[in-house]
Amino acid sequence: MEIDPKRSRERMVRDQIIARGVSSLAVLSAMRKVPRHLFVEEALKPQAYEDHPLPIGQGQTISQPYVVAWMTELLDVKPGMKVLEIGTGSGYQTAVLAEMGAVVHSVERVPELHQLAKNRLAAMGYGNVHLKLDDGTLGWPESAPFDRILVTAGGPKVPEPYLEQLADPGLLVIPVGPERRSQNLTLVRKQDGKIGRKSVGQVMFVDLVGRHAW
Ligand code: SAH
């Protein structure tokens, strides 16, 4: 089945994202631009703009469009900011951040996904993106500090390296919770040397696996 990507994106933004309260023009504009159907395998393209996550191989998923938009709005990204993303996966969230003018550093632990995302983002011409194959729970110390950190996998706690590598002022958005596959989306703010955190809602992410996680 053929899809009309531009119309599908318009509909996705209107019915899934604006309808649920995301209003940042920068986020909406990026979600309208990034070709989500190019971040899933051929057979799943017709479903790319539907209101749910999709498998991307290796037991991992590309997040639901609304969740990407919501987390990106919480992150309050401005052009030129240095952003660390953990869990490159398909590269879709990376592209959304790059589209907003962020300088994105993204870490993935699964070699196949890292390579695929790397080829994809290069082919689409996203230049301000740096990708690394590693345990992302260690952060990316050589490139720290980061104005923003976004974690797109869920672990039992906030890994300590993120708090160290977050700039002041800085924001970190991460799914955390004692159970797998169900987390509190947590917004951590660093300001004047102090750390504050609040839960903003329930989410369901794949496991954050590594030294400071599962
Ligand atoms: N942002 C992605 C979502 C991918 S799902 C997208 O838009 O497609 C979460 C990803 O986190 C998976 O690819 C998984 O392999 C990765 N992941 C899990 N633990 C990790 C870790 N410690 N370091 C880096 N990546 C990790």
Short mmCIF file of C-alpha atoms and ligand atoms in Angstrom, two decimals:
data_model
loop_
_atom_site.label_atom_id
_atom_site.label_comp_id
_atom_site.label_asym_id
_atom_site.label_seq_id
_atom_site.Cartn_x
_atom_site.Cartn_y
_atom_site.Cartn_z
CA MET A 1 0.00 0.00 0.00
CA GLU A 2 1.34 3.43 -0.92
CA ILE A 3 1.27 6.18 1.68
CA ASP A 4 1.34 9.92 1.19
CA PRO A 5 4.04 10.81 3.74
CA LYS A 6 3.33 14.52 3.89
CA ARG A 7 -0.41 14.07 4.46
CA SER A 8 0.24 11.26 6.92
CA ARG A 9 2.53 13.54 8.94
CA GLU A 10 0.00 16.39 8.93
CA ARG A 11 -2.64 14.02 10.23
CA MET A 12 -0.28 12.50 12.80
CA VAL A 13 0.60 15.95 14.16
CA ARG A 14 -3.03 17.09 14.31
CA ASP A 15 -4.72 13.95 15.66
CA GLN A 16 -2.03 12.43 17.89
CA ILE A 17 0.16 15.29 19.01
CA ILE A 18 -1.71 18.62 19.07
CA ALA A 19 -4.87 16.79 20.19
CA ARG A 20 -3.01 15.57 23.29
CA GLY A 21 -1.69 18.97 24.23
CA VAL A 22 1.77 19.38 22.71
CA SER A 23 1.94 23.00 21.55
CA SER A 24 5.63 23.88 21.02
CA LEU A 25 5.86 25.20 17.46
CA ALA A 26 9.48 24.04 17.18
CA VAL A 27 8.46 20.48 18.10
CA LEU A 28 5.41 20.44 15.82
CA SER A 29 7.44 21.78 12.92
CA ALA A 30 10.14 19.10 13.37
CA MET A 31 7.51 16.34 13.63
CA ARG A 32 5.99 17.61 10.36
CA LYS A 33 9.34 17.45 8.61
CA VAL A 34 11.10 14.23 9.67
CA PRO A 35 10.19 11.35 7.29
CA ARG A 36 9.30 8.72 9.92
CA HIS A 37 8.49 6.12 7.22
CA LEU A 38 12.20 6.05 6.31
CA PHE A 39 13.10 4.94 9.86
CA VAL A 40 11.20 1.62 9.71
CA GLU A 41 11.70 -1.42 7.54
CA GLU A 42 10.00 -1.61 4.14
CA ALA A 43 7.13 -3.90 5.23
CA LEU A 44 6.15 -1.56 8.11
CA LYS A 45 6.14 1.68 6.08
CA PRO A 46 2.35 1.75 5.70
CA GLN A 47 2.11 1.77 9.54
CA ALA A 48 4.85 4.30 10.15
CA TYR A 49 2.51 7.17 11.04
CA GLU A 50 0.15 5.16 13.23
CA ASP A 51 -0.41 5.95 16.89
CA HIS A 52 1.92 3.31 18.41
CA PRO A 53 5.54 2.14 18.60
CA LEU A 54 6.84 -0.29 15.95
CA PRO A 55 9.50 -3.02 16.03
CA ILE A 56 12.90 -2.08 14.57
CA GLY A 57 14.62 -5.45 15.07
CA GLN A 58 16.89 -6.75 17.89
CA GLY A 59 13.84 -6.68 20.22
CA GLN A 60 13.79 -2.86 20.13
CA THR A 61 11.18 -0.32 19.03
CA ILE A 62 10.82 3.12 17.48
CA SER A 63 8.78 5.16 19.97
CA GLN A 64 5.17 6.22 19.43
CA PRO A 65 5.04 9.62 17.64
CA TYR A 66 3.22 11.31 20.54
CA VAL A 67 5.80 10.12 23.07
CA VAL A 68 8.62 11.49 20.91
CA ALA A 69 6.84 14.86 20.66
CA TRP A 70 5.99 14.98 24.37
CA MET A 71 9.52 14.14 25.53
CA THR A 72 11.01 16.60 23.06
CA GLU A 73 8.72 19.36 24.31
CA LEU A 74 9.69 18.62 27.93
CA LEU A 75 13.34 18.84 26.94
CA ASP A 76 12.85 22.45 25.78
CA VAL A 77 15.53 22.30 23.08
CA LYS A 78 16.81 25.52 21.51
CA PRO A 79 18.92 25.79 18.34
CA GLY A 80 22.62 25.32 18.99
CA MET A 81 22.18 23.37 22.22
CA LYS A 82 24.34 20.32 22.81
CA VAL A 83 22.07 17.34 23.40
CA LEU A 84 22.98 13.83 24.54
CA GLU A 85 20.52 11.12 23.52
CA ILE A 86 20.76 7.57 24.89
CA GLY A 87 19.24 4.83 22.72
CA THR A 88 19.69 5.88 19.08
CA GLY A 89 17.55 2.93 17.95
CA SER A 90 16.11 3.80 14.54
CA GLY A 91 17.58 7.31 14.65
CA TYR A 92 14.13 8.91 14.47
CA GLN A 93 14.34 10.84 17.74
CA THR A 94 17.89 11.85 16.80
CA ALA A 95 16.58 13.32 13.54
CA VAL A 96 13.82 15.24 15.35
CA LEU A 97 16.40 16.84 17.66
CA ALA A 98 18.73 17.61 14.73
CA GLU A 99 15.83 19.14 12.81
CA MET A 100 15.37 21.55 15.75
CA GLY A 101 18.93 22.75 15.37
CA ALA A 102 20.47 20.83 18.25
CA VAL A 103 23.97 19.38 18.05
CA VAL A 104 23.09 15.79 18.86
CA HIS A 105 25.34 13.18 20.45
CA SER A 106 23.56 9.83 20.44
CA VAL A 107 24.70 6.50 21.92
CA GLU A 108 23.40 3.03 21.00
CA ARG A 109 24.57 -0.31 22.43
CA VAL A 110 23.36 -2.65 19.63
CA PRO A 111 25.88 -2.62 16.74
CA GLU A 112 23.32 -3.41 13.98
CA LEU A 113 21.03 -0.56 15.04
CA HIS A 114 23.91 1.87 15.43
CA GLN A 115 25.16 1.12 11.90
CA LEU A 116 21.72 1.31 10.31
CA ALA A 117 20.94 4.63 12.00
CA LYS A 118 24.32 5.99 10.99
CA ASN A 119 23.77 5.16 7.30
CA ARG A 120 20.22 6.46 7.38
CA LEU A 121 20.98 9.82 9.02
CA ALA A 122 23.96 10.40 6.72
CA ALA A 123 21.83 9.60 3.64
CA MET A 124 19.22 12.14 4.83
CA GLY A 125 21.91 14.77 5.22
CA TYR A 126 21.74 15.28 8.99
CA GLY A 127 25.19 16.74 9.59
CA ASN A 128 25.06 17.97 13.18
CA VAL A 129 24.78 14.42 14.56
CA HIS A 130 27.48 12.39 16.34
CA LEU A 131 26.82 8.70 16.91
CA LYS A 132 28.66 6.28 19.16
CA LEU A 133 28.42 2.54 19.82
CA ASP A 134 28.79 2.09 23.58
CA ASP A 135 27.05 1.55 26.90
CA GLY A 136 25.11 4.79 27.06
CA THR A 137 24.62 4.57 30.83
CA LEU A 138 28.18 5.92 31.00
CA GLY A 139 27.07 9.03 29.09
CA TRP A 140 29.65 10.58 26.77
CA PRO A 141 32.23 12.09 29.15
CA GLU A 142 34.60 13.39 26.42
CA SER A 143 31.85 15.60 24.98
CA ALA A 144 30.23 16.73 28.25
CA PRO A 145 28.73 18.97 29.53
CA PHE A 146 25.37 18.71 27.74
CA ASP A 147 22.62 21.33 27.88
CA ARG A 148 20.06 18.56 27.56
CA ILE A 149 20.05 14.78 28.05
CA LEU A 150 17.27 12.56 26.69
CA VAL A 151 17.08 8.87 27.51
CA THR A 152 14.79 6.76 25.33
CA ALA A 153 15.02 3.49 27.28
CA GLY A 154 13.88 2.77 30.85
CA GLY A 155 16.07 1.86 33.82
CA PRO A 156 15.62 1.41 37.59
CA LYS A 157 17.24 4.74 38.51
CA VAL A 158 18.86 7.85 37.06
CA PRO A 159 22.44 6.83 36.14
CA GLU A 160 24.93 8.94 38.11
CA PRO A 161 27.05 9.91 35.04
CA TYR A 162 24.10 11.86 33.59
CA LEU A 163 23.91 14.14 36.63
CA GLU A 164 27.64 14.80 36.34
CA GLN A 165 27.55 15.40 32.58
CA LEU A 166 24.50 17.68 32.63
CA ALA A 167 25.31 21.38 32.24
CA ASP A 168 24.13 23.94 34.80
CA PRO A 169 21.49 25.03 33.95
CA GLY A 170 20.41 21.82 32.27
CA LEU A 171 17.48 19.44 31.75
CA LEU A 172 17.34 15.65 31.66
CA VAL A 173 14.31 13.61 30.58
CA ILE A 174 14.36 9.89 31.45
CA PRO A 175 11.92 7.03 32.04
CA VAL A 176 12.65 5.50 35.48
CA GLY A 177 11.00 2.91 37.68
CA PRO A 178 11.51 -0.29 39.66
CA GLU A 179 9.59 -2.36 37.11
CA ARG A 180 10.45 -3.23 33.55
CA ARG A 181 8.23 -1.98 30.72
CA SER A 182 6.53 0.61 32.92
CA GLN A 183 8.25 3.78 34.06
CA ASN A 184 7.65 7.26 35.38
CA LEU A 185 8.76 9.80 32.85
CA THR A 186 11.05 11.95 34.99
CA LEU A 187 12.18 15.52 34.39
CA VAL A 188 15.42 16.39 36.17
CA ARG A 189 16.55 20.00 36.39
CA LYS A 190 20.02 21.19 37.37
CA GLN A 191 20.21 24.84 38.39
CA ASP A 192 22.69 26.72 40.60
CA GLY A 193 24.30 23.46 41.60
CA LYS A 194 21.02 21.94 42.79
CA ILE A 195 19.16 18.97 41.34
CA GLY A 196 15.36 18.87 41.29
CA ARG A 197 13.20 16.11 39.88
CA LYS A 198 9.55 15.49 39.14
CA SER A 199 7.47 12.74 37.57
CA VAL A 200 5.35 13.92 34.67
CA GLY A 201 3.54 10.75 33.60
CA GLN A 202 3.58 7.04 32.93
CA VAL A 203 5.45 5.57 29.95
CA MET A 204 6.41 2.14 28.60
CA PHE A 205 9.95 1.89 27.24
CA VAL A 206 12.29 -1.00 26.41
CA ASP A 207 15.03 -1.71 28.95
CA LEU A 208 18.00 0.55 29.47
CA VAL A 209 20.71 -2.11 29.73
CA GLY A 210 24.17 -1.31 31.07
CA ARG A 211 26.53 -0.64 33.96
CA HIS A 212 24.20 1.92 35.62
CA ALA A 213 20.89 0.25 34.66
CA TRP A 214 19.39 -3.24 34.21
N1 SAH B 1 15.12 6.79 20.19
C1 SAH B 1 14.82 5.55 19.53
C2 SAH B 1 14.12 4.60 20.46
C3 SAH B 1 14.82 3.29 20.46
S1 SAH B 1 14.31 2.12 21.67
C4 SAH B 1 14.07 5.77 18.24
O1 SAH B 1 13.63 6.90 17.98
O2 SAH B 1 13.96 4.85 17.44
C5 SAH B 1 15.62 2.26 22.86
C6 SAH B 1 17.02 1.96 22.37
O3 SAH B 1 17.89 2.07 23.49
C7 SAH B 1 17.24 0.57 21.79
O4 SAH B 1 17.74 0.68 20.51
C8 SAH B 1 18.24 -0.07 22.75
O5 SAH B 1 19.16 -0.93 22.13
C9 SAH B 1 18.94 1.16 23.31
N2 SAH B 1 19.64 0.99 24.57
C10 SAH B 1 19.29 0.27 25.66
N3 SAH B 1 20.22 0.38 26.63
C11 SAH B 1 21.20 1.18 26.14
C12 SAH B 1 22.44 1.65 26.64
N4 SAH B 1 22.90 1.35 27.86
N5 SAH B 1 23.19 2.44 25.84
C13 SAH B 1 22.79 2.79 24.60
N6 SAH B 1 21.62 2.36 24.07
C14 SAH B 1 20.84 1.56 24.82
#
